[in-house]
mmCIF file of C-alpha atoms in Angstrom:
data_model
loop_
_atom_site.group_PDB
_atom_site.id
_atom_site.type_symbol
_atom_site.label_atom_id
_atom_site.label_comp_id
_atom_site.label_asym_id
_atom_site.label_seq_id
_atom_site.Cartn_x
_atom_site.Cartn_y
_atom_site.Cartn_z
ATOM 1 C CA GLY F 15 0.000 0.000 0.000
ATOM 2 C CA ASP F 16 0.891 3.659 -0.082
ATOM 3 C CA SER F 17 3.388 4.821 2.511
ATOM 4 C CA VAL F 18 5.582 7.748 3.512
ATOM 5 C CA THR F 19 8.957 7.550 5.233
ATOM 6 C CA GLN F 20 10.546 10.563 6.916
ATOM 7 C CA MET F 21 13.966 10.989 8.412
ATOM 8 C CA GLU F 22 13.858 10.244 12.073
ATOM 9 C CA GLY F 23 14.108 13.007 14.596
ATOM 10 C CA PRO F 24 14.496 14.828 16.690
ATOM 11 C CA VAL F 25 16.502 17.361 14.730
ATOM 12 C CA THR F 26 18.199 20.188 16.607
ATOM 13 C CA LEU F 27 19.780 23.114 14.802
ATOM 14 C CA SER F 28 21.072 26.544 15.609
ATOM 15 C CA GLU F 29 19.302 29.638 14.338
ATOM 16 C CA GLU F 30 20.200 30.545 10.721
ATOM 17 C CA ALA F 31 21.325 26.993 9.927
ATOM 18 C CA PHE F 32 20.278 25.204 6.741
ATOM 19 C CA LEU F 33 17.500 22.659 7.146
ATOM 20 C CA THR F 34 16.758 19.489 5.236
ATOM 21 C CA ILE F 35 14.138 16.954 6.302
ATOM 22 C CA ASN F 36 14.073 13.931 4.030
ATOM 23 C CA CYS F 37 10.851 12.350 2.824
ATOM 24 C CA THR F 38 10.374 9.440 0.444
ATOM 25 C CA TYR F 39 7.162 7.792 -0.605
ATOM 26 C CA THR F 40 5.699 4.653 -2.128
ATOM 27 C CA ALA F 41 2.488 5.011 -4.094
ATOM 28 C CA THR F 42 0.653 3.813 -7.148
ATOM 29 C CA GLY F 43 -0.254 6.426 -9.677
ATOM 30 C CA TYR F 44 0.678 10.057 -9.264
ATOM 31 C CA PRO F 45 -0.060 11.273 -5.763
ATOM 32 C CA SER F 46 -0.105 14.831 -4.543
ATOM 33 C CA LEU F 47 2.551 15.496 -1.915
ATOM 34 C CA PHE F 48 2.319 17.711 1.153
ATOM 35 C CA TRP F 49 4.220 19.034 4.114
ATOM 36 C CA TYR F 50 2.146 19.787 7.198
ATOM 37 C CA VAL F 51 3.460 21.502 10.332
ATOM 38 C CA GLN F 52 2.235 21.145 13.887
ATOM 39 C CA TYR F 53 3.312 23.886 16.280
ATOM 40 C CA PRO F 54 3.211 23.147 20.019
ATOM 41 C CA GLY F 55 -0.369 22.977 21.245
ATOM 42 C CA GLU F 56 -1.857 23.600 17.808
ATOM 43 C CA GLY F 57 -3.455 21.590 15.017
ATOM 44 C CA LEU F 58 -1.915 20.531 11.728
ATOM 45 C CA GLN F 59 -1.372 23.325 9.233
ATOM 46 C CA LEU F 60 -0.625 22.902 5.565
ATOM 47 C CA LEU F 61 2.868 24.255 4.887
ATOM 48 C CA LEU F 62 3.233 23.518 1.172
ATOM 49 C CA LYS F 63 2.226 21.086 -1.522
ATOM 50 C CA ALA F 64 3.066 19.861 -5.025
ATOM 51 C CA THR F 65 0.719 18.023 -7.330
ATOM 52 C CA LYS F 66 2.911 16.737 -10.157
ATOM 53 C CA ALA F 67 6.473 15.761 -10.949
ATOM 54 C CA ASP F 68 9.074 18.563 -10.824
ATOM 55 C CA ASP F 69 6.635 20.952 -9.157
ATOM 56 C CA LYS F 70 8.152 23.010 -6.346
ATOM 57 C CA GLY F 71 6.001 23.945 -3.391
ATOM 58 C CA SER F 72 7.092 26.898 -1.291
ATOM 59 C CA ASN F 73 5.858 28.872 1.698
ATOM 60 C CA LYS F 74 7.412 30.899 4.537
ATOM 61 C CA GLY F 75 10.911 30.257 3.167
ATOM 62 C CA PHE F 76 10.404 26.485 3.026
ATOM 63 C CA GLU F 77 10.656 24.612 -0.271
ATOM 64 C CA ALA F 78 10.164 21.060 -1.494
ATOM 65 C CA THR F 79 10.410 19.632 -5.009
ATOM 66 C CA TYR F 80 8.376 16.648 -6.223
ATOM 67 C CA ARG F 81 10.985 14.189 -7.548
ATOM 68 C CA LYS F 82 9.271 11.277 -9.255
ATOM 69 C CA GLU F 83 12.494 9.568 -10.259
ATOM 70 C CA THR F 84 13.644 9.302 -6.663
ATOM 71 C CA THR F 85 10.108 9.257 -5.155
ATOM 72 C CA SER F 86 11.140 12.037 -2.798
ATOM 73 C CA PHE F 87 9.812 15.340 -1.474
ATOM 74 C CA HIS F 88 12.518 16.698 0.804
ATOM 75 C CA LEU F 89 11.788 19.832 2.836
ATOM 76 C CA GLU F 90 14.431 22.573 2.859
ATOM 77 C CA LYS F 91 14.914 26.015 4.340
ATOM 78 C CA GLY F 92 17.966 28.150 3.927
ATOM 79 C CA SER F 93 17.982 29.867 7.320
ATOM 80 C CA VAL F 94 15.827 28.570 10.147
ATOM 81 C CA GLN F 95 14.423 30.625 12.989
ATOM 82 C CA VAL F 96 13.480 29.731 16.554
ATOM 83 C CA SER F 97 9.837 30.102 15.513
ATOM 84 C CA ASP F 98 10.257 27.169 13.090
ATOM 85 C CA SER F 99 10.448 24.776 16.020
ATOM 86 C CA ALA F 100 7.607 22.326 15.444
ATOM 87 C CA VAL F 101 6.809 18.820 14.225
ATOM 88 C CA TYR F 102 6.829 18.427 10.449
ATOM 89 C CA PHE F 103 4.818 15.758 8.633
ATOM 90 C CA CYS F 104 5.239 14.636 5.050
ATOM 91 C CA ALA F 105 2.064 13.226 3.488
ATOM 92 C CA LEU F 106 0.619 12.016 0.220
ATOM 93 C CA SER F 107 -2.861 11.911 -1.255
ATOM 94 C CA PRO F 108 -3.371 9.052 -3.700
ATOM 95 C CA LEU F 109 -5.798 11.007 -5.905
ATOM 96 C CA ILE F 110 -7.366 7.861 -7.258
ATOM 97 C CA GLN F 111 -10.973 8.599 -8.196
ATOM 98 C CA GLY F 112 -10.781 11.950 -6.535
ATOM 99 C CA ALA F 113 -9.065 13.193 -3.425
ATOM 100 C CA GLN F 114 -9.070 10.682 -0.613
ATOM 101 C CA LYS F 115 -7.335 10.057 2.648
ATOM 102 C CA LEU F 116 -3.926 11.479 3.450
ATOM 103 C CA VAL F 117 -1.141 9.040 4.250
ATOM 104 C CA PHE F 118 1.335 10.581 6.706
ATOM 105 C CA GLY F 119 4.904 9.912 7.691
ATOM 106 C CA GLN F 120 5.743 9.558 11.352
ATOM 107 C CA GLY F 121 6.753 13.185 11.760
ATOM 108 C CA THR F 122 10.070 14.900 12.468
ATOM 109 C CA ARG F 123 10.425 17.078 15.541
ATOM 110 C CA LEU F 124 12.558 20.152 14.840
ATOM 111 C CA THR F 125 14.063 22.309 17.576
ATOM 112 C CA ILE F 126 15.882 25.525 16.739
ATOM 113 C CA ASN F 127 18.159 26.975 19.398
ATOM 114 C CA PRO F 128 18.948 30.715 19.495
ATOM 115 C CA ASP U 18 -14.209 31.078 7.107
ATOM 116 C CA THR U 19 -13.917 30.176 10.757
ATOM 117 C CA GLY U 20 -11.896 27.012 10.240
ATOM 118 C CA VAL U 21 -12.594 23.477 11.375
ATOM 119 C CA SER U 22 -13.725 23.244 14.996
ATOM 120 C CA GLN U 23 -13.773 20.258 17.294
ATOM 121 C CA ASN U 24 -15.391 19.706 20.672
ATOM 122 C CA PRO U 25 -14.443 18.905 23.269
ATOM 123 C CA ARG U 26 -10.739 19.714 23.092
ATOM 124 C CA HIS U 27 -9.959 17.288 25.897
ATOM 125 C CA LYS U 28 -11.838 14.294 27.241
ATOM 126 C CA ILE U 29 -10.864 12.098 30.170
ATOM 127 C CA THR U 30 -12.943 8.998 30.694
ATOM 128 C CA LYS U 31 -12.839 5.704 32.484
ATOM 129 C CA ARG U 32 -12.384 2.442 30.674
ATOM 130 C CA GLY U 33 -15.688 1.031 29.507
ATOM 131 C CA GLN U 34 -17.445 4.367 29.143
ATOM 132 C CA ASN U 35 -18.795 5.743 25.864
ATOM 133 C CA VAL U 36 -17.545 9.022 24.431
ATOM 134 C CA THR U 37 -18.688 11.210 21.540
ATOM 135 C CA PHE U 38 -16.720 13.875 19.709
ATOM 136 C CA ARG U 39 -18.045 16.534 17.388
ATOM 137 C CA CYS U 40 -16.483 18.131 14.328
ATOM 138 C CA ASP U 41 -17.771 21.211 12.503
ATOM 139 C CA PRO U 42 -16.079 21.536 9.109
ATOM 140 C CA ILE U 43 -15.513 24.687 7.126
ATOM 141 C CA SER U 44 -18.877 25.703 5.703
ATOM 142 C CA GLU U 45 -19.522 24.477 2.151
ATOM 143 C CA HIS U 46 -16.866 21.789 2.476
ATOM 144 C CA ASN U 47 -18.394 18.564 1.226
ATOM 145 C CA ARG U 48 -15.707 16.182 2.417
ATOM 146 C CA LEU U 49 -15.003 15.437 6.056
ATOM 147 C CA TYR U 50 -12.255 13.165 7.377
ATOM 148 C CA TRP U 51 -11.424 11.623 10.742
ATOM 149 C CA TYR U 52 -7.871 10.678 11.727
ATOM 150 C CA ARG U 53 -6.270 9.346 14.883
ATOM 151 C CA GLN U 54 -2.820 10.418 16.095
ATOM 152 C CA THR U 55 -0.966 8.617 18.837
ATOM 153 C CA LEU U 56 2.037 10.070 20.615
ATOM 154 C CA GLY U 57 5.069 10.367 18.377
ATOM 155 C CA GLN U 58 3.269 9.159 15.276
ATOM 156 C CA GLY U 59 1.673 10.721 12.233
ATOM 157 C CA PRO U 60 -2.086 10.847 11.875
ATOM 158 C CA GLU U 61 -3.770 7.652 10.664
ATOM 159 C CA PHE U 62 -6.894 7.691 8.554
ATOM 160 C CA LEU U 63 -10.102 6.419 10.155
ATOM 161 C CA THR U 64 -12.985 7.334 7.846
ATOM 162 C CA TYR U 65 -14.350 9.990 5.526
ATOM 163 C CA PHE U 66 -17.658 11.387 4.295
ATOM 164 C CA GLN U 67 -18.818 12.937 1.065
ATOM 165 C CA ASN U 68 -21.770 15.018 2.282
ATOM 166 C CA GLU U 69 -23.726 12.568 4.479
ATOM 167 C CA ALA U 70 -22.387 9.396 2.839
ATOM 168 C CA GLN U 71 -19.601 7.518 4.603
ATOM 169 C CA LEU U 72 -17.406 6.368 1.723
ATOM 170 C CA GLU U 73 -14.526 4.549 3.369
ATOM 171 C CA LYS U 74 -13.639 3.114 6.762
ATOM 172 C CA SER U 75 -10.186 2.029 7.857
ATOM 173 C CA ARG U 76 -9.557 -1.347 9.443
ATOM 174 C CA LEU U 77 -8.519 0.726 12.476
ATOM 175 C CA LEU U 78 -12.199 1.565 12.949
ATOM 176 C CA SER U 79 -13.357 -1.375 15.025
ATOM 177 C CA ASP U 80 -16.996 -2.191 15.748
ATOM 178 C CA ARG U 81 -16.791 0.005 18.839
ATOM 179 C CA PHE U 82 -16.309 3.077 16.664
ATOM 180 C CA SER U 83 -19.080 4.751 14.714
ATOM 181 C CA ALA U 84 -19.141 7.996 12.789
ATOM 182 C CA GLU U 85 -22.048 9.938 11.382
ATOM 183 C CA ARG U 86 -22.666 13.054 9.368
ATOM 184 C CA PRO U 87 -26.432 13.152 9.348
ATOM 185 C CA LYS U 88 -27.120 16.340 7.423
ATOM 186 C CA GLY U 89 -23.876 16.620 5.569
ATOM 187 C CA SER U 90 -22.617 19.350 7.878
ATOM 188 C CA PHE U 91 -21.171 18.476 11.302
ATOM 189 C CA SER U 92 -19.980 14.983 12.148
ATOM 190 C CA THR U 93 -19.789 12.914 15.316
ATOM 191 C CA LEU U 94 -17.390 10.131 16.217
ATOM 192 C CA GLU U 95 -18.531 7.802 18.989
ATOM 193 C CA ILE U 96 -16.391 5.248 20.771
ATOM 194 C CA GLN U 97 -18.250 2.665 22.801
ATOM 195 C CA ARG U 98 -16.763 0.711 25.720
ATOM 196 C CA THR U 99 -13.518 2.696 25.594
ATOM 197 C CA GLU U 100 -10.209 0.931 26.149
ATOM 198 C CA GLN U 101 -6.874 2.362 27.252
ATOM 199 C CA GLY U 102 -5.580 1.795 23.734
ATOM 200 C CA ASP U 103 -8.110 4.318 22.453
ATOM 201 C CA SER U 104 -6.164 7.124 24.137
ATOM 202 C CA ALA U 105 -5.055 9.399 21.307
ATOM 203 C CA MET U 106 -5.667 12.700 19.563
ATOM 204 C CA TYR U 107 -8.680 12.492 17.247
ATOM 205 C CA LEU U 108 -8.373 14.885 14.321
ATOM 206 C CA CYS U 109 -11.035 16.096 11.939
ATOM 207 C CA ALA U 110 -10.330 17.651 8.562
ATOM 208 C CA SER U 111 -12.434 18.941 5.708
ATOM 209 C CA SER U 112 -11.969 19.723 2.030
ATOM 210 C CA PHE U 113 -14.133 21.486 -0.509
ATOM 211 C CA ASP U 114 -14.954 18.523 -2.730
ATOM 212 C CA ARG U 115 -13.590 15.303 -4.214
ATOM 213 C CA PHE U 116 -11.260 17.245 -6.491
ATOM 214 C CA SER U 117 -9.692 19.275 -3.694
ATOM 215 C CA ASP U 118 -6.538 17.634 -2.426
ATOM 216 C CA THR U 119 -5.954 20.127 0.391
ATOM 217 C CA GLN U 120 -7.428 19.169 3.740
ATOM 218 C CA TYR U 121 -7.872 21.676 6.561
ATOM 219 C CA PHE U 122 -7.478 20.298 10.048
ATOM 220 C CA GLY U 123 -9.167 21.134 13.301
ATOM 221 C CA PRO U 124 -7.302 21.412 16.613
ATOM 222 C CA GLY U 125 -8.210 17.861 17.614
ATOM 223 C CA THR U 126 -9.811 16.195 20.619
ATOM 224 C CA ARG U 127 -7.386 14.578 23.028
ATOM 225 C CA LEU U 128 -8.875 11.468 24.609
ATOM 226 C CA THR U 129 -7.406 9.930 27.749
ATOM 227 C CA VAL U 130 -8.857 6.622 28.898
ATOM 228 C CA LEU U 131 -8.009 5.777 32.515
#
């Protein structure tokens, strides 16, 4: 079945460091890919998405490129801030016969130290 | 657009009791999803509705679980004879229609079964 694998956390970085969180997926067809973020005490928020191969999603300085050849959707940010501390989830939507359930990775906890 | 709301935000119950959660989706959103998130894991799909029709149920949704969306607006998730293993965050999400791959999440209901 469809699945998402994220790099294990927790990840701890200093402010202004470069961030990469790896995400790979297994799916039939051509899923849409997402990054969701969960700040402490809050619900899941959509961070960015990409719907087809080579698309780049971007938001708040974060970027991820849909790589079909490597079945990956790695999240990157050039200079992280303390406020980026959160749990990040990679997810896919199979998009078979219309949008259906999201399949999530296990999440990566990110802590940014000042 | 007031976002997806869920009530209650927290529920503590004793093993064997029944509990019911409510989700109010974003108005005019036809699709409504329920997920369960345990500590340190990503959300797992439970079930979803297109208007009032329940279109898919996960194997995670045992006979003790039932979900309804009687008028195609709000939804309820009931757990009968709760067990300690039911302790989790229950998340609701909605999307505009079957062609919308972006789901908007509520803050969740945290269930603790003693």
